[in-house]
């Protein structure tokens, strides 16, 4: 069965973005970007919210042809353009959309569980708001958090304050990158 993996960059103080959706503090260097390419290459699909999808769609479709793009960025652009995407949005019309995407209006736990039963690679859930919804429905199997060595003080927290039962996680591994980013991989502990 496929897993739902939350893969997200966060500041040391737990934010996914600063005020005004600023992510300029992310410490993505060439080595981390190559690592991300390998992760995305292994996924069977991306599950994103509208805001995250529109952010990605505003840059990556043209990045592969940009002469200023590095080979790693060109590679990621091709990966992003080709991978199937499900975009969760209450404002976009449901159905097929550009960039190998399908828009769905709401997170239905039974539909997500059925999606996990389909063949293919694991599924990546991206975007803090969507991740909170998946967490509320207990749909996330693994958490891959990339902790960036920066304190930003305010912004959008990875885990907004919500009411849910505590979940025990098992540390699966860590990886330290030369730029100071630390990957923490955790998995759900079966009930």
XYZ file of N, CA, C and O in Angstrom:
764
model
N 0.845 -1.185 0.000
C 0.000 0.000 0.000
C 0.888 1.245 0.000
O 1.907 1.306 0.681
N 0.478 2.226 -0.781
C 1.215 3.485 -0.815
C 1.059 4.230 0.506
O 0.063 4.077 1.219
N 2.029 5.054 0.817
C 1.985 5.875 2.022
C 1.759 7.330 1.628
O 2.116 7.756 0.537
N 1.183 8.071 2.562
C 1.069 9.518 2.439
C 2.224 10.092 3.260
O 2.326 9.850 4.465
N 3.096 10.853 2.580
C 4.281 11.414 3.233
C 4.194 12.930 3.212
O 4.067 13.537 2.147
N 4.269 13.524 4.401
C 4.377 14.970 4.512
C 5.857 15.312 4.429
O 6.654 14.850 5.242
N 6.233 16.074 3.416
C 7.616 16.492 3.236
C 7.607 18.014 3.212
O 7.045 18.622 2.292
N 8.208 18.633 4.241
C 8.066 20.079 4.370
C 9.319 20.678 4.994
O 9.883 20.133 5.926
N 9.725 21.838 4.455
C 10.789 22.619 5.063
C 10.203 23.508 6.143
O 9.146 24.110 5.954
N 10.909 23.563 7.286
C 10.457 24.411 8.392
C 11.656 25.142 8.992
O 12.793 24.692 8.895
N 11.362 26.269 9.619
C 12.380 26.977 10.389
C 12.579 26.230 11.703
O 11.747 25.391 12.086
N 13.657 26.538 12.400
C 13.913 25.886 13.680
C 12.790 26.147 14.682
O 12.497 25.302 15.527
N 12.105 27.285 14.527
C 10.991 27.582 15.427
C 9.643 27.129 14.869
O 8.591 27.524 15.361
N 9.650 26.262 13.849
C 8.446 25.549 13.446
C 7.574 26.165 12.383
O 6.443 25.722 12.178
N 8.065 27.177 11.650
C 7.252 27.834 10.635
C 7.595 27.322 9.236
O 8.757 27.080 8.920
N 6.570 27.207 8.395
C 6.790 26.791 7.005
C 7.020 27.994 6.099
O 7.607 27.855 5.029
N 6.531 29.149 6.526
C 6.735 30.382 5.774
C 6.625 31.547 6.737
O 5.992 31.446 7.794
N 7.265 32.637 6.360
C 7.207 33.839 7.168
C 6.035 34.708 6.765
O 5.193 34.309 5.949
N 5.973 35.927 7.303
C 4.899 36.855 6.935
C 4.881 37.089 5.422
O 5.924 37.107 4.764
N 3.692 37.239 4.872
C 3.546 37.451 3.440
C 3.940 36.243 2.614
O 4.309 36.371 1.452
N 3.872 35.054 3.227
C 4.211 33.782 2.573
C 5.677 33.710 2.160
O 6.047 33.002 1.233
N 6.541 34.450 2.861
C 7.967 34.486 2.547
C 8.635 33.148 2.835
O 8.520 32.601 3.931
N 9.331 32.621 1.824
C 10.134 31.406 2.006
C 11.590 31.671 1.601
O 12.373 30.750 1.408
N 11.940 32.945 1.515
C 13.289 33.316 1.135
C 14.352 32.869 2.123
O 15.540 32.856 1.795
N 13.964 32.491 3.314
C 14.906 32.038 4.339
C 15.289 30.563 4.175
O 16.195 30.084 4.847
N 14.620 29.836 3.277
C 14.964 28.426 3.043
C 16.415 28.327 2.601
O 16.877 29.124 1.787
N 17.125 27.346 3.121
C 18.554 27.158 2.848
C 18.755 26.058 1.800
O 19.464 25.085 2.029
N 18.116 26.175 0.651
C 18.200 25.138 -0.375
C 19.433 25.399 -1.231
O 19.482 26.372 -1.984
N 20.430 24.520 -1.091
C 21.617 24.598 -1.934
C 21.570 23.464 -2.957
O 20.587 22.724 -3.038
N 22.612 23.314 -3.741
C 22.633 22.321 -4.811
C 22.451 20.903 -4.274
O 21.680 20.111 -4.829
N 23.139 20.558 -3.181
C 23.042 19.197 -2.628
C 21.636 18.902 -2.124
O 21.095 17.818 -2.379
N 21.023 19.841 -1.432
C 19.664 19.634 -0.928
C 18.682 19.559 -2.095
O 17.765 18.739 -2.085
N 18.895 20.378 -3.110
C 18.005 20.348 -4.272
C 18.100 19.004 -4.995
O 17.076 18.437 -5.397
N 19.297 18.449 -5.138
C 19.448 17.128 -5.759
C 18.727 16.065 -4.928
O 18.070 15.178 -5.469
N 18.848 16.167 -3.607
C 18.140 15.248 -2.706
C 16.626 15.345 -2.931
O 15.937 14.321 -3.028
N 16.115 16.568 -3.016
C 14.676 16.769 -3.250
C 14.257 16.167 -4.586
O 13.190 15.561 -4.687
N 15.087 16.317 -5.606
C 14.766 15.736 -6.912
C 14.603 14.226 -6.789
O 13.673 13.646 -7.362
N 15.509 13.578 -6.054
C 15.420 12.124 -5.885
C 14.145 11.741 -5.139
O 13.499 10.743 -5.471
N 13.782 12.518 -4.133
C 12.550 12.240 -3.391
C 11.330 12.364 -4.309
O 10.481 11.482 -4.339
N 11.251 13.457 -5.057
C 10.099 13.677 -5.933
C 10.048 12.598 -7.013
O 8.972 12.111 -7.365
N 11.208 12.189 -7.516
C 11.268 11.137 -8.540
C 10.631 9.835 -8.025
O 10.052 9.078 -8.780
N 10.709 9.578 -6.726
C 10.180 8.334 -6.161
C 8.673 8.385 -5.906
O 8.052 7.349 -5.704
N 8.081 9.571 -5.909
C 6.661 9.701 -5.590
C 5.782 9.310 -6.778
O 6.122 9.535 -7.930
N 4.605 8.787 -6.448
C 3.610 8.471 -7.459
C 2.683 9.638 -7.737
O 1.902 9.614 -8.685
N 2.753 10.677 -6.897
C 1.909 11.842 -7.099
C 2.109 12.862 -6.001
O 2.643 12.554 -4.930
N 1.678 14.083 -6.284
C 1.733 15.180 -5.328
C 0.313 15.584 -4.962
O -0.539 15.739 -5.843
N 0.064 15.757 -3.687
C -1.223 16.217 -3.165
C -0.966 17.591 -2.565
O -0.216 17.712 -1.591
N -1.541 18.639 -3.161
C -1.258 19.984 -2.688
C -2.530 20.794 -2.544
O -3.560 20.474 -3.130
N -2.406 21.844 -1.766
C -3.474 22.833 -1.703
C -3.337 23.800 -2.865
O -2.315 23.818 -3.570
N -4.335 24.610 -3.060
C -4.340 25.557 -4.175
C -3.176 26.535 -4.099
O -2.501 26.798 -5.099
N -2.926 27.093 -2.928
C -1.875 28.107 -2.798
C -0.511 27.520 -3.161
O 0.241 28.110 -3.935
N -0.188 26.356 -2.624
C 1.086 25.707 -2.943
C 1.161 25.384 -4.425
O 2.187 25.625 -5.079
N 0.079 24.860 -4.967
C 0.075 24.515 -6.388
C 0.289 25.756 -7.259
O 1.092 25.730 -8.210
N -0.401 26.836 -6.939
C -0.254 28.042 -7.746
C 1.148 28.627 -7.626
O 1.697 29.151 -8.610
N 1.750 28.532 -6.453
C 3.131 28.982 -6.275
C 4.068 28.179 -7.173
O 4.894 28.738 -7.903
N 3.924 26.857 -7.152
C 4.762 25.990 -7.976
C 4.484 26.224 -9.465
O 5.411 26.304 -10.272
N 3.217 26.347 -9.827
C 2.833 26.531 -11.233
C 3.274 27.885 -11.782
O 3.420 28.041 -12.992
N 3.525 28.842 -10.911
C 3.973 30.156 -11.377
C 5.445 30.146 -11.760
O 5.912 31.087 -12.422
N 6.179 29.109 -11.382
C 7.618 29.093 -11.648
C 8.106 27.893 -12.458
O 8.814 28.039 -13.449
N 7.730 26.671 -12.022
C 8.372 25.471 -12.564
C 8.047 25.137 -14.014
O 8.913 24.601 -14.717
N 6.876 25.419 -14.543
C 6.649 25.061 -15.954
C 7.639 25.712 -16.919
O 8.028 25.107 -17.912
N 8.090 26.931 -16.634
C 9.022 27.621 -17.533
C 10.480 27.471 -17.104
O 11.379 27.769 -17.887
N 10.716 27.017 -15.886
C 12.091 26.964 -15.370
C 12.995 26.046 -16.171
O 14.198 26.289 -16.286
N 12.439 24.991 -16.753
C 13.249 24.064 -17.531
C 13.855 24.682 -18.773
O 14.893 24.232 -19.260
N 13.244 25.727 -19.304
C 13.743 26.382 -20.509
C 14.522 27.663 -20.200
O 15.055 28.289 -21.108
N 14.591 28.017 -18.940
C 15.285 29.249 -18.554
C 16.799 29.026 -18.597
O 17.315 28.149 -17.903
N 17.543 29.786 -19.392
C 18.987 29.591 -19.472
C 19.715 29.871 -18.155
O 20.845 29.425 -17.965
N 19.058 30.550 -17.231
C 19.647 30.820 -15.918
C 19.469 29.643 -14.950
O 20.096 29.620 -13.894
N 18.620 28.677 -15.294
C 18.374 27.529 -14.411
C 19.581 26.605 -14.392
O 20.228 26.375 -15.413
N 19.859 26.062 -13.216
C 20.930 25.076 -13.091
C 20.432 23.745 -13.645
O 19.215 23.542 -13.777
N 21.329 22.810 -13.934
C 20.874 21.484 -14.378
C 19.938 20.814 -13.365
O 18.986 20.138 -13.754
N 20.164 21.036 -12.084
C 19.300 20.456 -11.054
C 17.912 21.078 -11.105
O 16.908 20.387 -10.937
N 17.837 22.369 -11.353
C 16.538 23.032 -11.479
C 15.813 22.577 -12.741
O 14.599 22.367 -12.713
N 16.548 22.405 -13.842
C 15.947 21.909 -15.080
C 15.378 20.515 -14.845
O 14.262 20.199 -15.277
N 16.130 19.693 -14.121
C 15.663 18.339 -13.811
C 14.393 18.390 -12.965
O 13.426 17.677 -13.233
N 14.377 19.252 -11.939
C 13.195 19.347 -11.088
C 11.993 19.845 -11.879
O 10.869 19.365 -11.688
N 12.216 20.806 -12.767
C 11.112 21.323 -13.589
C 10.469 20.194 -14.381
O 9.234 20.097 -14.445
N 11.290 19.325 -14.957
C 10.746 18.188 -15.720
C 9.990 17.237 -14.799
O 8.901 16.754 -15.149
N 10.543 16.976 -13.617
C 9.866 16.094 -12.657
C 8.523 16.688 -12.262
O 7.501 16.000 -12.249
N 8.516 17.973 -11.913
C 7.283 18.610 -11.459
C 6.245 18.640 -12.574
O 5.063 18.388 -12.341
N 6.672 18.941 -13.781
C 5.729 19.009 -14.898
C 5.096 17.657 -15.197
O 3.934 17.591 -15.605
N 5.841 16.566 -15.013
C 5.371 15.237 -15.400
C 4.593 14.484 -14.325
O 3.793 13.622 -14.637
N 4.831 14.795 -13.061
C 4.221 13.996 -11.997
C 2.727 14.320 -11.866
O 2.323 15.486 -11.968
N 1.881 13.302 -11.661
C 0.450 13.578 -11.427
C 0.258 14.373 -10.137
O 0.942 14.135 -9.137
N -0.666 15.319 -10.185
C -0.933 16.176 -9.042
C -2.434 16.209 -8.765
O -3.226 16.302 -9.697
N -2.776 16.146 -7.486
C -4.155 16.391 -7.066
C -4.127 17.681 -6.263
O -3.379 17.794 -5.283
N -4.909 18.647 -6.696
C -4.964 19.957 -6.063
C -6.280 20.063 -5.315
O -7.354 19.936 -5.915
N -6.206 20.295 -4.022
C -7.405 20.435 -3.202
C -7.743 21.918 -3.100
O -6.944 22.719 -2.623
N -8.927 22.280 -3.593
C -9.322 23.679 -3.616
C -10.836 23.787 -3.558
O -11.546 23.056 -4.245
N -11.301 24.728 -2.746
C -12.739 25.014 -2.698
C -13.113 26.113 -3.686
O -14.289 26.392 -3.869
N -12.095 26.757 -4.310
C -12.381 27.876 -5.207
C -12.174 27.543 -6.686
O -12.776 28.186 -7.536
N -11.325 26.570 -6.996
C -11.109 26.181 -8.392
C -12.172 25.166 -8.810
O -12.638 24.373 -7.983
N -12.547 25.161 -10.090
C -13.530 24.167 -10.541
C -12.935 22.767 -10.515
O -11.775 22.570 -10.896
N -13.689 21.773 -10.047
C -13.165 20.409 -9.984
C -12.960 19.821 -11.374
O -13.632 20.204 -12.329
N -12.000 18.898 -11.451
C -11.744 18.204 -12.710
C -10.330 18.391 -13.191
O -9.477 18.915 -12.471
N -10.073 17.957 -14.422
C -8.725 18.071 -14.980
C -8.278 19.535 -15.048
O -9.083 20.431 -15.297
N -6.980 19.750 -14.809
C -6.409 21.101 -14.830
C -5.011 21.030 -15.458
O -4.467 19.934 -15.634
N -4.452 22.162 -15.806
C -3.122 22.167 -16.417
C -2.058 21.526 -15.510
O -2.259 21.399 -14.308
N -0.954 21.169 -16.137
C 0.227 20.632 -15.455
C -0.017 19.263 -14.839
O 0.412 18.982 -13.733
N -0.725 18.422 -15.571
C -0.940 17.030 -15.135
C -1.658 16.999 -13.777
O -1.322 16.227 -12.883
N -2.627 17.902 -13.624
C -3.311 18.086 -12.345
C -4.789 17.747 -12.439
O -5.404 17.846 -13.506
N -5.340 17.400 -11.300
C -6.780 17.214 -11.129
C -7.186 17.991 -9.893
O -6.559 17.859 -8.835
N -8.201 18.815 -10.007
C -8.694 19.590 -8.873
C -9.806 18.824 -8.188
O -10.726 18.317 -8.836
N -9.720 18.742 -6.870
C -10.730 18.101 -6.025
C -11.138 19.141 -4.982
O -10.293 19.854 -4.447
N -12.446 19.237 -4.705
C -12.929 20.298 -3.821
C -12.747 20.061 -2.333
O -12.738 21.015 -1.565
N -12.620 18.813 -1.905
C -12.454 18.593 -0.469
C -11.698 17.297 -0.203
O -11.634 16.421 -1.064
N -11.147 17.224 0.979
C -10.439 16.012 1.410
C -11.467 15.035 1.962
O -12.068 15.286 3.008
N -11.679 13.950 1.236
C -12.574 12.891 1.695
C -11.692 11.722 2.134
O -11.029 11.096 1.294
N -11.663 11.430 3.435
C -10.761 10.376 3.920
C -10.908 9.049 3.177
O -9.905 8.400 2.875
N -12.142 8.660 2.845
C -12.312 7.384 2.156
C -11.700 7.425 0.752
O -11.146 6.434 0.275
N -11.750 8.584 0.095
C -11.137 8.723 -1.231
C -9.615 8.681 -1.128
O -8.947 8.092 -1.985
N -9.064 9.267 -0.075
C -7.606 9.235 0.121
C -7.157 7.810 0.418
O -6.146 7.337 -0.117
N -7.915 7.111 1.241
C -7.562 5.707 1.531
C -7.637 4.853 0.273
O -6.795 3.979 0.051
N -8.609 5.106 -0.583
C -8.713 4.374 -1.851
C -7.535 4.714 -2.762
O -7.004 3.841 -3.457
N -7.115 5.959 -2.754
C -5.962 6.386 -3.547
C -4.699 5.655 -3.091
O -3.861 5.268 -3.908
N -4.576 5.433 -1.793
C -3.416 4.709 -1.259
C -3.396 3.255 -1.721
O -2.328 2.653 -1.811
N -4.552 2.712 -2.012
C -4.651 1.316 -2.459
C -4.236 1.132 -3.919
O -3.974 0.014 -4.349
N -4.181 2.219 -4.676
C -3.817 2.121 -6.084
C -2.324 1.829 -6.223
O -1.536 2.148 -5.338
N -1.927 1.223 -7.341
C -0.498 0.960 -7.544
C 0.270 2.252 -7.789
O -0.308 3.257 -8.203
N 1.560 2.197 -7.520
C 2.414 3.349 -7.771
C 3.191 3.738 -6.541
O 3.084 3.122 -5.480
N 3.991 4.780 -6.692
C 4.828 5.259 -5.594
C 4.020 5.970 -4.530
O 2.838 6.271 -4.699
N 4.680 6.230 -3.417
C 4.057 6.949 -2.312
C 3.582 8.318 -2.780
O 4.001 8.826 -3.822
N 2.721 8.934 -1.987
C 2.129 10.221 -2.316
C 2.628 11.279 -1.344
O 2.667 11.046 -0.133
N 3.009 12.420 -1.885
C 3.524 13.519 -1.067
C 2.430 14.542 -0.841
O 1.813 15.016 -1.798
N 2.177 14.881 0.422
C 1.225 15.941 0.738
C 2.032 17.186 1.067
O 2.986 17.141 1.834
N 1.677 18.310 0.405
C 2.419 19.546 0.586
C 1.499 20.708 0.863
O 0.389 20.773 0.353
N 1.989 21.619 1.661
C 1.227 22.796 2.063
C 0.733 22.631 3.483
O 0.140 21.609 3.828
N 1.003 23.617 4.325
C 0.680 23.504 5.752
C -0.820 23.359 6.008
O -1.231 22.566 6.846
N -1.644 24.116 5.287
C -3.082 24.031 5.517
C -3.620 22.652 5.140
O -4.403 22.051 5.879
N -3.189 22.148 3.988
C -3.633 20.821 3.573
C -3.093 19.754 4.531
O -3.812 18.819 4.890
N -1.848 19.914 4.953
C -1.275 18.955 5.907
C -2.090 18.921 7.201
O -2.320 17.851 7.763
N -2.556 20.088 7.660
C -3.372 20.131 8.880
C -4.675 19.364 8.685
O -5.129 18.647 9.585
N -5.275 19.484 7.499
C -6.503 18.748 7.210
C -6.227 17.242 7.184
O -6.981 16.454 7.762
N -5.145 16.834 6.513
C -4.785 15.418 6.479
C -4.493 14.905 7.882
O -4.881 13.795 8.240
N -3.825 15.714 8.698
C -3.515 15.325 10.078
C -4.798 15.159 10.884
O -4.942 14.194 11.641
N -5.744 16.066 10.699
C -7.015 15.979 11.430
C -7.766 14.693 11.094
O -8.482 14.142 11.935
N -7.584 14.191 9.864
C -8.232 12.944 9.440
C -7.317 11.724 9.632
O -7.671 10.628 9.186
N -6.161 11.944 10.267
C -5.201 10.866 10.540
C -4.797 10.143 9.250
O -4.775 8.911 9.182
N -4.446 10.912 8.219
C -4.121 10.351 6.911
C -2.621 10.360 6.600
O -2.220 9.847 5.569
N -1.801 10.944 7.459
C -0.362 11.037 7.185
C 0.352 9.847 7.801
O 0.219 9.578 9.000
N 1.117 9.127 6.966
C 1.846 7.951 7.421
C 3.269 8.274 7.869
O 3.785 7.653 8.794
N 3.908 9.224 7.181
C 5.277 9.596 7.515
C 5.422 11.110 7.452
O 4.764 11.773 6.658
N 6.315 11.617 8.297
C 6.623 13.041 8.363
C 8.101 13.210 8.047
O 8.951 12.683 8.778
N 8.418 13.901 6.964
C 9.802 14.194 6.590
C 9.961 15.712 6.701
O 9.569 16.447 5.805
N 10.495 16.162 7.827
C 10.645 17.597 8.052
C 12.102 17.991 7.859
O 13.005 17.372 8.411
N 12.293 19.000 7.049
C 13.618 19.552 6.766
C 13.757 20.816 7.607
O 13.178 21.854 7.279
N 14.484 20.712 8.711
C 14.614 21.815 9.651
C 15.768 22.706 9.196
O 16.918 22.282 9.159
N 15.422 23.957 8.832
C 16.408 24.917 8.350
C 16.972 25.688 9.544
O 16.221 26.061 10.445
N 18.276 25.953 9.558
C 18.910 26.603 10.713
C 18.658 28.108 10.747
O 19.565 28.925 10.590
N 17.414 28.457 10.953
C 17.034 29.866 11.008
C 15.813 29.999 11.914
O 14.966 29.110 11.970
N 15.758 31.106 12.633
C 14.590 31.461 13.440
C 13.914 32.630 12.741
O 14.564 33.634 12.450
N 12.629 32.496 12.455
C 11.951 33.598 11.765
C 10.938 34.313 12.659
O 10.463 35.378 12.315
N 10.596 33.737 13.806
C 9.796 34.439 14.798
C 8.302 34.440 14.616
O 7.559 34.467 15.588
N 7.842 34.431 13.392
C 6.407 34.459 13.134
C 6.144 33.962 11.719
O 7.053 33.900 10.899
N 4.915 33.587 11.469
C 4.550 33.092 10.148
C 3.507 32.004 10.249
O 2.697 31.984 11.176
N 3.554 31.082 9.311
C 2.604 29.967 9.277
C 3.258 28.744 9.906
O 4.243 28.234 9.373
N 2.710 28.261 11.033
C 3.310 27.083 11.657
C 3.011 25.819 10.860
O 1.975 25.732 10.189
N 3.938 24.867 10.920
C 3.690 23.595 10.251
C 2.467 22.919 10.850
O 1.643 22.373 10.133
N 2.372 22.936 12.153
C 1.239 22.301 12.827
C 0.440 23.370 13.576
O 0.743 23.694 14.713
N -0.582 23.925 12.923
C -1.392 24.939 13.602
C -2.093 24.337 14.810
O -2.278 23.122 14.887
N -2.457 25.208 15.722
C -3.130 24.751 16.930
C -4.483 24.175 16.556
O -5.342 24.873 16.018
N -4.633 22.895 16.753
C -5.896 22.207 16.505
C -6.096 21.200 17.611
O -5.159 20.841 18.314
N -7.292 20.732 17.724
C -7.575 19.708 18.722
C -7.570 18.345 18.054
O -8.342 18.098 17.132
N -6.656 17.493 18.490
C -6.638 16.116 18.039
C -5.922 15.301 19.094
O -5.192 15.829 19.933
N -6.158 14.019 19.072
C -5.536 13.127 20.049
C -4.041 13.064 19.786
O -3.600 13.076 18.633
N -3.234 12.999 20.844
C -1.783 12.871 20.645
C -1.461 11.645 19.792
O -2.142 10.620 19.872
N -0.428 11.783 18.961
C 0.018 10.686 18.109
C 1.477 10.395 18.425
O 2.308 11.305 18.408
N 1.764 9.154 18.679
C 3.138 8.750 18.933
C 3.783 8.420 17.589
O 3.202 7.716 16.763
N 4.980 8.959 17.373
C 5.710 8.724 16.137
C 7.016 8.004 16.456
O 7.562 8.145 17.548
N 7.507 7.277 15.466
C 8.773 6.561 15.604
C 9.796 7.239 14.700
O 9.539 7.462 13.520
N 10.971 7.557 15.265
C 12.043 8.137 14.467
C 12.590 7.066 13.540
O 13.039 6.020 13.975
N 12.548 7.340 12.238
C 13.053 6.401 11.238
C 14.478 6.730 10.826
O 15.194 5.878 10.311
N 14.883 7.978 11.010
C 16.235 8.361 10.640
C 16.393 9.856 10.542
O 15.425 10.613 10.569
N 17.643 10.258 10.450
C 17.991 11.661 10.290
C 19.052 11.776 9.197
O 19.738 10.800 8.886
N 19.167 12.954 8.646
C 20.214 13.231 7.673
C 20.590 14.693 7.817
O 19.710 15.562 7.845
N 21.874 14.961 7.923
C 22.358 16.327 8.025
C 23.006 16.725 6.714
O 23.800 15.974 6.150
N 22.651 17.896 6.231
C 23.220 18.435 4.999
C 24.289 19.464 5.356
O 24.241 20.076 6.428
N 25.238 19.666 4.471
C 26.355 20.577 4.733
C 25.912 22.011 4.982
O 26.622 22.777 5.634
N 24.746 22.389 4.491
C 24.251 23.750 4.688
C 23.574 23.939 6.048
O 23.051 25.007 6.333
N 23.540 22.891 6.870
C 22.945 22.986 8.200
C 21.522 22.487 8.299
O 20.970 22.380 9.400
N 20.885 22.180 7.188
C 19.532 21.635 7.214
C 19.596 20.198 7.745
O 20.501 19.443 7.396
N 18.640 19.858 8.586
C 18.563 18.512 9.147
C 17.210 17.910 8.773
O 16.165 18.510 9.032
N 17.253 16.747 8.143
C 16.040 16.004 7.810
C 15.715 15.068 8.959
O 16.569 14.287 9.400
N 14.493 15.154 9.457
C 13.980 14.234 10.472
C 12.870 13.420 9.828
O 11.905 13.993 9.314
N 13.010 12.099 9.845
C 11.976 11.226 9.264
C 11.299 10.461 10.389
O 11.957 9.733 11.135
N 9.995 10.634 10.506
C 9.186 9.955 11.523
C 8.054 9.189 10.851
O 7.541 9.621 9.816
N 7.645 8.093 11.459
C 6.508 7.313 10.970
C 5.499 7.151 12.090
O 5.843 7.164 13.290
N 4.253 6.997 11.682
C 3.190 6.714 12.657
C 3.466 5.381 13.330
O 3.959 4.447 12.706
N 3.100 5.297 14.579
C 3.141 4.034 15.292
C 1.729 3.464 15.215
O 0.775 4.120 15.628
N 1.571 2.270 14.618
C 0.223 1.704 14.495
C -0.459 1.601 15.861
O 0.175 1.301 16.866
N -1.765 1.872 15.861
C -2.534 1.822 17.115
C -2.675 0.408 17.605
O -2.623 -0.545 16.891
